[in-house]
Coordinates of C-alpha atoms and ligand atoms in Angstrom, one line a residue:
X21 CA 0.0 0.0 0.0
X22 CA 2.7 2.5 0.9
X23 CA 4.8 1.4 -1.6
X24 CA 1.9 2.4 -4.4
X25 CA 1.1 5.6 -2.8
X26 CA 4.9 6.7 -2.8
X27 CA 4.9 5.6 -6.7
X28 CA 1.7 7.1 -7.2
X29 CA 3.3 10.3 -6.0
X30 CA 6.4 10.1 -7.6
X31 CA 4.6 9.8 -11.4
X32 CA 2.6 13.0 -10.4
X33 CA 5.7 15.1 -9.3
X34 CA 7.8 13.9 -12.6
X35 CA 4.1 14.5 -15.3
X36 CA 4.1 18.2 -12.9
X37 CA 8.1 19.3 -14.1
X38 CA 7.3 18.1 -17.3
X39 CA 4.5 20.1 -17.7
X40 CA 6.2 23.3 -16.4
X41 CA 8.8 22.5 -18.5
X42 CA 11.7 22.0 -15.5
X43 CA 14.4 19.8 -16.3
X44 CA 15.1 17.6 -14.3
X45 CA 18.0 18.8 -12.0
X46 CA 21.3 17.6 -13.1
X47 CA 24.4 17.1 -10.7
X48 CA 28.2 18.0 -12.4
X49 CA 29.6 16.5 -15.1
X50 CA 32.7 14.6 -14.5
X51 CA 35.2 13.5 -17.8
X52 CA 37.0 10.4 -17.8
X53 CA 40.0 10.4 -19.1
X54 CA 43.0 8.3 -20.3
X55 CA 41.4 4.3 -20.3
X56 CA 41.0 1.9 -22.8
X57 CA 37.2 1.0 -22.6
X58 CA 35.8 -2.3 -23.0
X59 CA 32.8 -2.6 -26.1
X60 CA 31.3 -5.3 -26.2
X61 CA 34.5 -7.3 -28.3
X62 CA 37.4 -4.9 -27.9
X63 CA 38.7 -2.5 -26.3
X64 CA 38.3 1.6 -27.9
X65 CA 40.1 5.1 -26.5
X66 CA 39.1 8.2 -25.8
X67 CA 37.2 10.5 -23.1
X68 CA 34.5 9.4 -21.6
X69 CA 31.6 11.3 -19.5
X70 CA 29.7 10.4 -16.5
X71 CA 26.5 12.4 -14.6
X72 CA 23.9 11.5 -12.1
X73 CA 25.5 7.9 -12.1
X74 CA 25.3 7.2 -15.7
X75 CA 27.4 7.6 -18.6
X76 CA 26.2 10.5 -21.0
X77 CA 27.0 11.2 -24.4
X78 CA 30.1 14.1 -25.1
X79 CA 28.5 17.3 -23.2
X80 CA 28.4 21.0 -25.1
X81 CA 30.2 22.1 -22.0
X82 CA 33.0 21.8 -20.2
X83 CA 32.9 19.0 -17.4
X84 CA 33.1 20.0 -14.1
X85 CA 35.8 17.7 -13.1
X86 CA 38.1 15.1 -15.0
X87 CA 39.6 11.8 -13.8
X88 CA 42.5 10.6 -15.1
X89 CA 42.0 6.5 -14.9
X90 CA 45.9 5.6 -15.6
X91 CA 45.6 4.0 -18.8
X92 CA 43.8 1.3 -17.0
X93 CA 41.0 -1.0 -19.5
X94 CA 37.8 -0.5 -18.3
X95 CA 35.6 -3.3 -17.8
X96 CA 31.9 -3.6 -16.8
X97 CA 31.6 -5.4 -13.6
X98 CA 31.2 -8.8 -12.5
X99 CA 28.3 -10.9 -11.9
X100 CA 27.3 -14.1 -9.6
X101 CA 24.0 -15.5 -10.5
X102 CA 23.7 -18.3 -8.0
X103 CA 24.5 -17.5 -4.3
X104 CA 23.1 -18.0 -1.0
X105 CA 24.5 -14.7 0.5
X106 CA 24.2 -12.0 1.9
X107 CA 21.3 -13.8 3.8
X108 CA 20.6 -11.6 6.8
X109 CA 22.7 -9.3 9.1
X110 CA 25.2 -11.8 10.2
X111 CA 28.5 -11.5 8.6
X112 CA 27.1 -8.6 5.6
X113 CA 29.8 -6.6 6.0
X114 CA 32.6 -9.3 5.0
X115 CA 30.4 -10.6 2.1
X116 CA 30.2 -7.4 1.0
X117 CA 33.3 -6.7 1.0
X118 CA 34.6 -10.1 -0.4
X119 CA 32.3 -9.3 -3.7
X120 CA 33.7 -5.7 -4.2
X121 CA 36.9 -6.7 -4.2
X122 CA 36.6 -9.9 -6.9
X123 CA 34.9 -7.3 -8.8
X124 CA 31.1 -8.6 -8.2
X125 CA 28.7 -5.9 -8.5
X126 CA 25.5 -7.7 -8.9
X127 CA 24.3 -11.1 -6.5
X128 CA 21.8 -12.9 -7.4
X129 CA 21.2 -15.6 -3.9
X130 CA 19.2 -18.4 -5.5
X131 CA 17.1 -19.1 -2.1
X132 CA 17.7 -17.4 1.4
X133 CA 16.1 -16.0 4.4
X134 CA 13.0 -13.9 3.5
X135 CA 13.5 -12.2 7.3
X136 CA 17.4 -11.9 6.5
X137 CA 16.4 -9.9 2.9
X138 CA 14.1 -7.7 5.1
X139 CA 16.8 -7.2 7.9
X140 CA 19.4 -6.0 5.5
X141 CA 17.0 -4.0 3.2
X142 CA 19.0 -0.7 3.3
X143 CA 22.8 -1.9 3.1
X144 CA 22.3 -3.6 -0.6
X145 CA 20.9 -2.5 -3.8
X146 CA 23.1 1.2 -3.3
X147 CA 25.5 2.4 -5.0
X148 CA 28.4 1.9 -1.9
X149 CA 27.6 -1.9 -1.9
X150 CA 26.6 -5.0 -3.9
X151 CA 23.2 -5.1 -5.6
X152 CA 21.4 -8.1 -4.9
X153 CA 18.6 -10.4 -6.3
X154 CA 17.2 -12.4 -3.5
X155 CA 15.5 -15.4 -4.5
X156 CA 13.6 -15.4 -0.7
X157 CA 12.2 -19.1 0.0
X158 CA 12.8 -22.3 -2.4
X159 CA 10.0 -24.3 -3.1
X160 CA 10.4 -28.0 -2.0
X161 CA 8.3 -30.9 -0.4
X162 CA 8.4 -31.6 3.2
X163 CA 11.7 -33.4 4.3
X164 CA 12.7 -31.7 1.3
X165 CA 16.2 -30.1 0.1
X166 CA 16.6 -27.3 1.3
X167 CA 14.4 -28.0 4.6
X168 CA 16.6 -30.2 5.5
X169 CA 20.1 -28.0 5.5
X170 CA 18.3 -24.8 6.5
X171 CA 16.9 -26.5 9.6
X172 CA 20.1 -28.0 10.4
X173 CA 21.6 -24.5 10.3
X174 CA 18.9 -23.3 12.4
X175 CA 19.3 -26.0 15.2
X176 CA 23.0 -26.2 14.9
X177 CA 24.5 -23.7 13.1
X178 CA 26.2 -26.3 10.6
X179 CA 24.8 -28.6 7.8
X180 CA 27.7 -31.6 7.8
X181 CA 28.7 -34.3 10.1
X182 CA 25.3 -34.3 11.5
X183 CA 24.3 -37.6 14.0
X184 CA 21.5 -39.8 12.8
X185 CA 19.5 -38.2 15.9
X186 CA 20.4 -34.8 14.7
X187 CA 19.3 -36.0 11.0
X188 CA 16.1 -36.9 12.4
X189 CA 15.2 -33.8 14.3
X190 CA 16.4 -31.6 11.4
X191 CA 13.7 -33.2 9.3
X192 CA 10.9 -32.3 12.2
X193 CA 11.9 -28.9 12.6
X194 CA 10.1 -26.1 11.3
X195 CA 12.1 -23.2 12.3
X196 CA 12.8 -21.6 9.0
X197 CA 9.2 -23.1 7.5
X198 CA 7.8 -20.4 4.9
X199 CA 11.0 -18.1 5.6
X200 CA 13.9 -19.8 3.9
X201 CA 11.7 -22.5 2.0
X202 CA 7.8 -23.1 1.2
X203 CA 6.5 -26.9 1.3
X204 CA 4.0 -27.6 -1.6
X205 CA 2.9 -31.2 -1.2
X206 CA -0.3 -31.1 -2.9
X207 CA -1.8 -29.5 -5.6
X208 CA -4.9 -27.5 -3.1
X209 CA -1.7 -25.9 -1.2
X210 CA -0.7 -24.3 -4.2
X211 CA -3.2 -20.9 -4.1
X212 CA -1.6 -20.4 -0.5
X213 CA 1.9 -20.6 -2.2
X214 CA 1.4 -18.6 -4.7
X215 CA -0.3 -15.9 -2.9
X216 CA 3.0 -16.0 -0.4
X217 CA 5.3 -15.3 -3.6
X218 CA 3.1 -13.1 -4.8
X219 CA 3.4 -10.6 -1.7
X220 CA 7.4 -10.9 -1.7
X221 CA 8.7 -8.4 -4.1
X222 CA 11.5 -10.4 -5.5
X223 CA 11.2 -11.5 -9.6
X224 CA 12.4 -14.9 -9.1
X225 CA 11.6 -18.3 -7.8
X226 CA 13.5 -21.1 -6.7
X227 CA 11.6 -24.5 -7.5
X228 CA 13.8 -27.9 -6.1
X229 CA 13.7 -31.1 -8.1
X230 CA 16.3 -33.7 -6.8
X231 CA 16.5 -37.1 -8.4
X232 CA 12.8 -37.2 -9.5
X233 CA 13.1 -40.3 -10.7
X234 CA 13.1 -41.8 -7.0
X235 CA 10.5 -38.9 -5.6
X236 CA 7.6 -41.5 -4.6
X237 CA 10.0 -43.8 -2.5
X238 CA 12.3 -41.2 -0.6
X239 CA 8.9 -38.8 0.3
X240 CA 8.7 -38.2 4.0
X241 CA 10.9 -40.9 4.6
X242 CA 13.8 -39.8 6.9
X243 CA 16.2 -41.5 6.1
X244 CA 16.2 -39.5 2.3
X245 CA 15.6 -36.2 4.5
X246 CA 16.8 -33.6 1.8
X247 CA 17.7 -35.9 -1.1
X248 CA 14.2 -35.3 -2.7
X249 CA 12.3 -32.4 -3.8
X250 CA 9.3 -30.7 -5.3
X251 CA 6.4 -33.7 -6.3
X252 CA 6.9 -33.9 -9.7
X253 CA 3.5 -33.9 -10.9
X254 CA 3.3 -30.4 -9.0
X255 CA 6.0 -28.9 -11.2
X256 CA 4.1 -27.2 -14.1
X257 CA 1.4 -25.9 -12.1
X258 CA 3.5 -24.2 -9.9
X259 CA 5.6 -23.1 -12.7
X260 CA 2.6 -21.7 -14.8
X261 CA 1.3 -20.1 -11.5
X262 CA 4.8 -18.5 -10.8
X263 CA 5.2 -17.1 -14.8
X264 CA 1.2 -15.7 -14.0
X265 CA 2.5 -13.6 -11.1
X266 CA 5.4 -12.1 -13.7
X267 CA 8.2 -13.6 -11.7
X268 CA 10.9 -16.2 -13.6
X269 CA 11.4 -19.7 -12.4
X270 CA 14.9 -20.8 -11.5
X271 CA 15.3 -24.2 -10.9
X272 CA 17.3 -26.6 -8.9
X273 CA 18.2 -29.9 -11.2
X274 CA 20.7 -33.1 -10.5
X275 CA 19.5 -35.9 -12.7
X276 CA 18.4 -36.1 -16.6
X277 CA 15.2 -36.8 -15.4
X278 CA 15.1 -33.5 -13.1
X279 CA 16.3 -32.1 -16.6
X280 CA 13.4 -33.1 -18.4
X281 CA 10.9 -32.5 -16.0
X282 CA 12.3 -28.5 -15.7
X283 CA 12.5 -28.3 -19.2
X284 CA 9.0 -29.4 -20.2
X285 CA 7.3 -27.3 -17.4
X286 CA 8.9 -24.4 -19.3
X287 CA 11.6 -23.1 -15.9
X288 CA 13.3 -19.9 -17.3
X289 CA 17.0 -20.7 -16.0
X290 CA 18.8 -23.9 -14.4
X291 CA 20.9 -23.9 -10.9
X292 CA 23.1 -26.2 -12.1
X293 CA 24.0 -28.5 -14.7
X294 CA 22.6 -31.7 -14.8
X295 CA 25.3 -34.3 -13.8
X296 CA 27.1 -31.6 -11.5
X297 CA 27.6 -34.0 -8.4
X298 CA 29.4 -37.1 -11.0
X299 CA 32.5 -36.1 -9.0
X300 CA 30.7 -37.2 -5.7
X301 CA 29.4 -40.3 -7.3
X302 CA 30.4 -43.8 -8.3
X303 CA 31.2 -44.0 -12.4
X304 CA 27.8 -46.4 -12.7
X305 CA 25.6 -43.9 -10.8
X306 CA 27.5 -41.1 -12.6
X307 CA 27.3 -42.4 -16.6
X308 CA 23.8 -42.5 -16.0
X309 CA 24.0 -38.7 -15.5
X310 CA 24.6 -37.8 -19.2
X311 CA 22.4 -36.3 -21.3
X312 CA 21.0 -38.4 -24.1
X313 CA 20.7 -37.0 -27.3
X314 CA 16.9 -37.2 -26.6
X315 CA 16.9 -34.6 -24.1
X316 CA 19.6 -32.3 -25.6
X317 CA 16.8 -31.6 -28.2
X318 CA 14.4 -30.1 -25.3
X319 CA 17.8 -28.1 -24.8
X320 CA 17.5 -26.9 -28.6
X321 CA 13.4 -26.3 -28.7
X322 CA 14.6 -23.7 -26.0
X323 CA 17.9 -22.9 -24.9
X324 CA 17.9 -20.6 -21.4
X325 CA 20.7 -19.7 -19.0
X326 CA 22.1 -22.1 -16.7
X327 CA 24.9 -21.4 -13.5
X328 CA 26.7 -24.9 -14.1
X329 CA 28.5 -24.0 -10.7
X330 CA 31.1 -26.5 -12.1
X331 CA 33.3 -25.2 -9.0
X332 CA 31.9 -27.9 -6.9
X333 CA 32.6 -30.8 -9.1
X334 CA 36.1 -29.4 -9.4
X335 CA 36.7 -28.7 -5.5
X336 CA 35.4 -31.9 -4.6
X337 CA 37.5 -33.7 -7.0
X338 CA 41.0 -31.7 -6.3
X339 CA 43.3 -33.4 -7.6
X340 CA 42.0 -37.2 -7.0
X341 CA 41.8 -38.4 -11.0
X342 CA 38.8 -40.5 -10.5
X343 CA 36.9 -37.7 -9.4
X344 CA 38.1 -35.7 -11.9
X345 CA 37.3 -37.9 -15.0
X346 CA 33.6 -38.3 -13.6
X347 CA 33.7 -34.7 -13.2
X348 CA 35.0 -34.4 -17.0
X349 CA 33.4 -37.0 -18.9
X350 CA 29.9 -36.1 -17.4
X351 CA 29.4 -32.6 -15.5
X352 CA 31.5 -31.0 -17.5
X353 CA 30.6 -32.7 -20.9
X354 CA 26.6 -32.1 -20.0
X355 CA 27.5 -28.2 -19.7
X356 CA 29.7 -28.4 -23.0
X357 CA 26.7 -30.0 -24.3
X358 CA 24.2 -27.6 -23.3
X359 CA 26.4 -24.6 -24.4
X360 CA 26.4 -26.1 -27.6
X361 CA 22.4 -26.2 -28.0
X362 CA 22.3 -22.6 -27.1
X363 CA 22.1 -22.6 -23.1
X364 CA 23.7 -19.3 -21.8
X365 CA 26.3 -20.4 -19.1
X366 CA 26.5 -18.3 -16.5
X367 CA 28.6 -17.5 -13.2
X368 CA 27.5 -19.0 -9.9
X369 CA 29.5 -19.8 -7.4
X370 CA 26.7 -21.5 -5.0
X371 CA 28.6 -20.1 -1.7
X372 CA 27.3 -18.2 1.0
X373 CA 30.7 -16.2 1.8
X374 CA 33.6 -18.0 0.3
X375 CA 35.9 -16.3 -2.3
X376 CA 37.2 -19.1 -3.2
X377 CA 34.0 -20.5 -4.8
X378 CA 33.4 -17.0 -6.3
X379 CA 36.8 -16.8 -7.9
X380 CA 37.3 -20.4 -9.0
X381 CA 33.8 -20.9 -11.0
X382 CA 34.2 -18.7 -13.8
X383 CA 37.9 -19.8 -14.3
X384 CA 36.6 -23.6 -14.2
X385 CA 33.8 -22.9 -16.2
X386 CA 36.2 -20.8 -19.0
X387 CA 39.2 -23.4 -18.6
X388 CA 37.3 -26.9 -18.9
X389 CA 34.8 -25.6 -21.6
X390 CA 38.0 -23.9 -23.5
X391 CA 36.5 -19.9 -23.7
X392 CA 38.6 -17.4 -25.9
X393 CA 39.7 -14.4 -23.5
X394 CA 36.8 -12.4 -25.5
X395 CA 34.1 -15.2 -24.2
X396 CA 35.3 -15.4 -20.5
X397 CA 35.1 -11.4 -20.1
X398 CA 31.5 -11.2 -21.4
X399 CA 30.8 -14.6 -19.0
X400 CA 31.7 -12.3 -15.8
X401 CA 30.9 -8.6 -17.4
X402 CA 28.3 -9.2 -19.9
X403 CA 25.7 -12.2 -19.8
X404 CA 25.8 -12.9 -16.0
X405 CA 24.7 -9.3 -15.6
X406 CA 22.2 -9.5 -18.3
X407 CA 20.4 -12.3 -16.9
X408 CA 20.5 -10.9 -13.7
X409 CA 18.8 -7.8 -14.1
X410 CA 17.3 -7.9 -17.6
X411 CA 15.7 -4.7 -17.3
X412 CA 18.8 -2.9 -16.2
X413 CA 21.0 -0.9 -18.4
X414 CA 24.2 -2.2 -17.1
X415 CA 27.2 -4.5 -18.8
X416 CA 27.7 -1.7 -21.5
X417 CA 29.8 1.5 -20.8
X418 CA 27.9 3.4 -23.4
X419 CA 25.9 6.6 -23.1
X420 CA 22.5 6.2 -20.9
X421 CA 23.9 3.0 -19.0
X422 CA 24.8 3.0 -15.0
X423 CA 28.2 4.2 -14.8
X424 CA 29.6 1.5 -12.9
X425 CA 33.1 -0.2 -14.0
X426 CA 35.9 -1.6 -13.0
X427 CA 39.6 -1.0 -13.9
X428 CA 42.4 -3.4 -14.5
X429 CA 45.7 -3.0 -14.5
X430 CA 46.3 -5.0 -18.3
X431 CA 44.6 -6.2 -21.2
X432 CA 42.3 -9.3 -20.6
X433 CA 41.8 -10.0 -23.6
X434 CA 45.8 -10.6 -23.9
X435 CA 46.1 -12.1 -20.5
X436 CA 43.1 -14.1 -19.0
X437 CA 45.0 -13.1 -15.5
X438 CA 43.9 -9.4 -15.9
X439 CA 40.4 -10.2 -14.9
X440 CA 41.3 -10.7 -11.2
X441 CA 44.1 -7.3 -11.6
X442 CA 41.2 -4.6 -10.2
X443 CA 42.4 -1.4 -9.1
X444 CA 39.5 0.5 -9.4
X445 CA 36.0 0.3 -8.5
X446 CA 33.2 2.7 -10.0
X447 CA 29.3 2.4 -9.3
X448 CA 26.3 4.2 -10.2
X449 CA 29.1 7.1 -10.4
X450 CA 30.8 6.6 -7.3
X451 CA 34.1 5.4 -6.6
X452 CA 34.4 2.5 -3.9
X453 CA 37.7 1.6 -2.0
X454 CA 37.2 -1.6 -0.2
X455 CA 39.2 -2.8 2.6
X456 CA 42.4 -4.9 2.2
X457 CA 41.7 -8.9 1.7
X458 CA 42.3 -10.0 5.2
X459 CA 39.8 -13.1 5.8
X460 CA 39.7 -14.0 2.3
X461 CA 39.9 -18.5 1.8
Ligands
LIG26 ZN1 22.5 -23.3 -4.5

């Protein structure tokens, strides 16, 4: 109600200067000088001019001051697209922090606290910190991933090593019910649902499907507490209802037959890649996770982005060569695959706070799948952005676009070590200096 009002007001204040004929108040014009600036494929000279937080086209006056940017090449900044912080006051500040200085600029957490999005309402989305997407709650079953983790968090404050007894009372709780997931177990619970995600603000959805295949004999049975999720049947209902509403569907897949499922109730973006836990598997459980050529035709009918988060796959299997063939002959061959039918890869790091994770993901993702310099830029700078904020003019240091960059100290397009060589840090006009890496793993 308030938030219509305010909007309400704010159309009637801009239609009255228009129609006295005001412009708009305008802050000084600052020139940018001496930087190599990044367009799209290469990199192009010359001034450029900033105002109100955007770039603008070459003034007719003088700017009011002018910036000299060190020869530095100017780069839109990064993107993560699959996160699960910041998620509430505790620890903000560090992740933060930790995303400035990798160069992250936009956050999308694909499920988190609706309470912890509330609490930290005022210290995102500004231009002196990250901007981020919150997913809010997944939608799952009951006993459900991610049920199961969040309530371990919430009872223990960890989500490994747990006992069978702690197992067990994890899958009663309900501490974090309707906050950090919803449980849709039937199809007369969906109105109730949807009129929840309907009342959050946030575009997107999370939906949970987890080895479908087995859905009817793991369902409230504890000992499978979090390796199941959404019903299928349920899964194009709730996908149709969630598109109504004008919000996307992200959605949470581990099997080919999670793939299908996802595919044919029309999701708008994967979490992962099918086939991204082979690394955790055994090779007969693991072949089984490659994508027929069947299924790589839904890909074609309608390719959408997909975080592959091949980063787990690659921490988990270090430098143990077992792990790392399964990791290569089907996580990574399933995202090659996909790329190939027209899926957008994107960068997601699937971490609440680690750098590592956030660092590593785009590298593995550009190293296994062999990316030119030009295509692992426009992976960090360009599409993850994009399909972030599609509305947004951002990823594009042109004239009219948020004039938010960052500067690196050599070419990347030369040297694929320039991406991580950030010295300077501009958004929405304003320069940022973020404290020393001190905490960093
Ligand atoms: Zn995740």
């Amino acid at each position: 109600m308030i938030r219509s009002l305010l909007s309400t007001c704010g159309a009637l204040l801009l239609i009255a200067a228009q129609a006295h004929g005001q412009p708009r108040s305008a802050g000084p014009i600052v020139e940018l000088r001496n930087a190599q600036w990044f367009d799209g494929r290469s990199f192009a000279t010359g001034p450029r001019w900033m105002r109100d937080g955007r770039f603008i086209a070459r003034p007719g006056q003088r700017a009011d001051s002018v910036v000299d940017l060190r020869g530095r090449w100017m780069v839109p900044p990064y993107a993560d697209a699959h996160t699960h912080g910041p998620d509430g006051a505790r620890g903000m500040e560090e992740i933060r922090d930790m995303f400035l200085r990798l160069g992250v600029f936009y956050v999308q957490t694909l499920a988190n606290s609706r309470t912890g999005a509330r609490e930290i309402r005022a210290r995102v989305n500004v231009p002196s910190s990250i901007d981020v997407q919150f997913a809010n709650a997944a939608v799952t079953s009951t006993g459900g991933h991610p049920q199961q983790l969040y309530e371990l968090l919430a009872l223990y404050y960890r989500t490994v090593h747990e006992t069978d007894a702690e197992k067990f009372a994890a899958f009663r709780s309900r501490l974090r019910d309707n906050d950090t997931y919803y449980r849709l177990d039937s199809l007369p619970q969906l109105p109730r649902i949807l009129a929840e995600i309907a009342r959050d603000s946030m575009p997107i959805v999370k939906v949970i499907l987890v080895g479908s295949e087995e859905f009817d004999t793991k369902f409230r049975d504890s000992t499978f507490a979090g390796a199941y999720g959404l019903r299928p049947a349920l899964l194009a209902p709730l996908v149709a209802g969630v598109q109504t509403l004008g919000k996307r569907v992200w959605a949470h897949v581990d099997t080919p037959h999670d793939f299908a499922l996802a595919m044919r109730a029309g999701v708008d973006a994967l979490a992962h890649v099918p086939g991204y836990g082979a690394a955790f598997e055994t090779d007969a459980v693991a072949r089984a996770m490659l994508l027929p050529d069947s299924l790589l035709r839904l890909a074609r009918a309608r390719p959408i982005p997909m975080t592959a988060t091949l980063v787990l796959g690659a921490l988990e299997a270090g430098t143990d060569t077992a792990k790392l063939r399964r990791f290569r002959e089907v996580s990574v061959r399933n995202a090659r695959a996909l790329r190939a039918a027209g899926f957008t890869l994107l960068a997601g790091s699937d971490t609440y706070s680690s750098a590592l994770h956030v660092r590593t993901d785009p590298q593995v993702t550009a190293d296994e799948l062999r990316l030119t310099p030009l295509e692992r830029l426009r992976l960090l700078a360009v599409d993850t952005p994009r399909a972030i904020y599609p509305a947004r003019r951002i990823a594009a240091l042109r004239s009219g676009y948020e004039a938010s960059a960052l500067g690196l100290m050599c070419n990347p397009l030369r040297q694929v070590q320039c991406l991580t060589r950030i010295d300077q840090r501009l958004k929405q006009g304003s320069w940022l200096s973020v404290p020393a890496d001190s905490t960093d793993r």
